[in-house]
Amino acid sequence: DGGITQSPKYLFRKEGQNVTLSCEQNLNHDAMYWYRQDPGQGLRLIYYSQIVNDFQKGDIAEGYSVSREKKESFPLTVTSAQKNPTAFYLCASTFIGDGRQPQHFGDGTRLSIL
Amino acid sequence: EDKVVQSPLSLVVHEGDTVTLNCSYEVTNFRSLLWYKQEKKAPTFLFMLTSSGIEKKSGRLSSILDKKELFSILNITATQTGDSAVYLCAVSSGAGSYQLTFGKGTKLSVIP
């Protein structure tokens, strides 16, 4: 089945630790995105990538890093510089084309601090 | 800065009621407005609206866009408990960036 797979579903981070969230898609989508969702805050864009080996910062990129070495994969690293990492992280992807395609989402990773 | 405002933020209705959710926006270079439904995990796509006055419909859900007044509404008729979710409105803007700006969502609770 085609879709977007995020793993793990739940993740715990210790102080000073970097953690990496996985996002894989087999939809042949060009663009991939990472969002953070906090209660009552809606979704906020962290990073996005429209082609392999290229990515741009979103509104809240500080404390996060990404890579896009393959079209189907867009992992997000939450670094120790992110002081408030507890949130629900959502990965999305879409075709670029005419800009009229919706973004589709994975099931998310819930990150908490130990 | 692009801005999307949804109202109300939460709503409780009884099964069978009709509800209207609102989304207003202020963005540069508007491309499209999207509605998503989020239950516990992934937001699922409902509608994409690009032209004013054309209603999009799917079963009991419908939506329309007013590009002059910069808002959209999402209607749900004959609500069911399965409609309980957070409904997210997002706007795509800017040339070539394909980014979405989301509102905070409307939490709908449908009680039997």
Short mmCIF file of N, CA and C in Angstrom, two decimals, chain A residues 53-107:
data_model
loop_
_atom_site.label_atom_id
_atom_site.label_comp_id
_atom_site.label_asym_id
_atom_site.label_seq_id
_atom_site.Cartn_x
_atom_site.Cartn_y
_atom_site.Cartn_z
N ASN A 53 18.70 16.41 -1.71
CA ASN A 53 19.89 17.19 -1.35
C ASN A 53 19.63 18.68 -1.22
N ASP A 54 18.39 19.06 -1.03
CA ASP A 54 18.06 20.46 -0.82
C ASP A 54 16.90 20.56 0.16
N PHE A 55 16.98 21.52 1.10
CA PHE A 55 15.90 21.71 2.05
C PHE A 55 15.94 23.14 2.57
N GLN A 56 14.80 23.60 3.08
CA GLN A 56 14.68 24.97 3.56
C GLN A 56 14.09 24.98 4.98
N LYS A 57 14.49 26.00 5.74
CA LYS A 57 13.93 26.17 7.08
C LYS A 57 12.49 26.65 6.98
N GLY A 58 11.69 26.16 7.94
CA GLY A 58 10.36 26.68 8.10
C GLY A 58 10.34 27.73 9.19
N ASP A 59 9.20 27.85 9.87
CA ASP A 59 9.03 28.91 10.85
C ASP A 59 9.74 28.64 12.18
N ILE A 60 9.99 27.37 12.50
CA ILE A 60 10.53 27.04 13.82
C ILE A 60 11.68 26.04 13.70
N ALA A 61 12.68 26.33 12.86
CA ALA A 61 13.75 25.38 12.57
C ALA A 61 14.81 25.28 13.66
N GLU A 62 14.87 26.24 14.56
CA GLU A 62 15.95 26.24 15.55
C GLU A 62 15.89 25.00 16.44
N GLY A 63 17.03 24.31 16.57
CA GLY A 63 17.08 23.11 17.40
C GLY A 63 16.77 21.83 16.65
N TYR A 64 16.54 21.94 15.36
CA TYR A 64 16.24 20.78 14.51
C TYR A 64 17.19 20.73 13.32
N SER A 65 17.40 19.52 12.77
CA SER A 65 18.14 19.39 11.52
C SER A 65 17.51 18.28 10.70
N VAL A 66 17.71 18.35 9.37
CA VAL A 66 17.15 17.35 8.47
C VAL A 66 18.18 16.99 7.41
N SER A 67 17.88 15.93 6.65
CA SER A 67 18.65 15.57 5.47
C SER A 67 17.68 15.00 4.45
N ARG A 68 18.08 15.08 3.18
CA ARG A 68 17.24 14.49 2.12
C ARG A 68 18.18 13.85 1.10
N GLU A 69 18.69 12.69 1.47
CA GLU A 69 19.64 11.98 0.61
C GLU A 69 18.94 11.12 -0.42
N LYS A 70 17.70 10.74 -0.13
CA LYS A 70 16.90 9.95 -1.06
C LYS A 70 15.53 10.59 -1.19
N LYS A 71 14.92 10.42 -2.33
CA LYS A 71 13.62 11.05 -2.58
C LYS A 71 12.58 10.58 -1.58
N GLU A 72 12.66 9.31 -1.17
CA GLU A 72 11.59 8.74 -0.34
C GLU A 72 11.80 8.95 1.15
N SER A 73 12.92 9.55 1.57
CA SER A 73 13.23 9.61 2.99
C SER A 73 13.59 11.03 3.43
N PHE A 74 13.07 11.43 4.59
CA PHE A 74 13.32 12.81 5.09
C PHE A 74 13.38 12.76 6.62
N PRO A 75 14.49 12.27 7.19
CA PRO A 75 14.57 12.16 8.64
C PRO A 75 14.77 13.51 9.31
N LEU A 76 14.21 13.62 10.52
CA LEU A 76 14.31 14.84 11.33
C LEU A 76 15.09 14.52 12.61
N THR A 77 16.13 15.29 12.87
CA THR A 77 16.86 15.13 14.13
C THR A 77 16.50 16.27 15.07
N VAL A 78 16.07 15.91 16.26
CA VAL A 78 15.80 16.88 17.32
C VAL A 78 17.06 16.95 18.17
N THR A 79 17.74 18.08 18.12
CA THR A 79 19.03 18.18 18.81
C THR A 79 18.84 18.62 20.25
N SER A 80 19.93 18.56 21.00
CA SER A 80 19.88 18.98 22.40
C SER A 80 19.65 20.49 22.51
N ALA A 81 19.83 21.22 21.40
CA ALA A 81 19.59 22.66 21.43
C ALA A 81 18.10 23.01 21.46
N GLN A 82 17.26 22.02 21.16
CA GLN A 82 15.81 22.25 21.23
C GLN A 82 15.39 22.01 22.66
N LYS A 83 15.10 23.09 23.37
CA LYS A 83 14.89 23.01 24.82
C LYS A 83 13.50 22.53 25.20
N ASN A 84 12.57 22.61 24.30
CA ASN A 84 11.21 22.18 24.60
C ASN A 84 10.72 21.24 23.50
N PRO A 85 11.26 20.02 23.44
CA PRO A 85 10.96 19.15 22.30
C PRO A 85 9.65 18.37 22.43
N THR A 86 9.03 18.39 23.59
CA THR A 86 7.82 17.59 23.79
C THR A 86 6.71 18.09 22.88
N ALA A 87 6.29 17.25 21.95
CA ALA A 87 5.27 17.63 20.97
C ALA A 87 4.94 16.41 20.13
N PHE A 88 3.97 16.60 19.25
CA PHE A 88 3.58 15.59 18.26
C PHE A 88 4.17 16.05 16.93
N TYR A 89 4.97 15.18 16.29
CA TYR A 89 5.66 15.54 15.06
C TYR A 89 5.01 14.82 13.88
N LEU A 90 4.67 15.60 12.87
CA LEU A 90 4.00 15.05 11.69
C LEU A 90 4.84 15.29 10.45
N CYS A 91 4.96 14.26 9.64
CA CYS A 91 5.64 14.34 8.35
C CYS A 91 4.58 14.35 7.26
N ALA A 92 4.80 15.11 6.20
CA ALA A 92 3.85 15.17 5.09
C ALA A 92 4.62 15.16 3.78
N SER A 93 3.91 14.83 2.70
CA SER A 93 4.54 14.88 1.38
C SER A 93 3.49 15.20 0.33
N THR A 94 3.97 15.64 -0.85
CA THR A 94 3.06 15.96 -1.94
C THR A 94 3.82 16.03 -3.25
N PHE A 95 3.09 15.96 -4.37
CA PHE A 95 3.65 16.29 -5.67
C PHE A 95 3.73 17.81 -5.78
N ILE A 96 4.74 18.30 -6.46
CA ILE A 96 4.83 19.74 -6.66
C ILE A 96 3.99 20.13 -7.87
N GLY A 97 4.33 19.69 -9.03
CA GLY A 97 3.52 19.87 -10.22
C GLY A 97 2.95 21.27 -10.38
N ASP A 98 1.62 21.36 -10.44
CA ASP A 98 0.95 22.64 -10.62
C ASP A 98 0.61 23.30 -9.29
N GLY A 99 1.09 22.75 -8.19
CA GLY A 99 0.82 23.34 -6.89
C GLY A 99 -0.59 23.13 -6.42
N ARG A 100 -1.32 22.25 -7.05
CA ARG A 100 -2.72 22.02 -6.71
C ARG A 100 -2.94 20.65 -6.09
N GLN A 101 -1.90 20.06 -5.56
CA GLN A 101 -2.02 18.76 -4.91
C GLN A 101 -1.96 18.93 -3.40
N PRO A 102 -2.84 18.25 -2.65
CA PRO A 102 -2.80 18.40 -1.20
C PRO A 102 -1.61 17.66 -0.59
N GLN A 103 -1.20 18.10 0.57
CA GLN A 103 -0.21 17.35 1.33
C GLN A 103 -0.91 16.20 2.04
N HIS A 104 -0.21 15.05 2.10
CA HIS A 104 -0.72 13.89 2.81
C HIS A 104 0.21 13.62 3.98
N PHE A 105 -0.35 13.13 5.08
CA PHE A 105 0.39 13.04 6.33
C PHE A 105 0.62 11.61 6.77
N GLY A 106 1.74 11.42 7.51
CA GLY A 106 1.96 10.18 8.23
C GLY A 106 1.21 10.21 9.55
N ASP A 107 1.33 9.12 10.33
CA ASP A 107 0.58 8.98 11.58
C ASP A 107 1.24 9.67 12.76
#
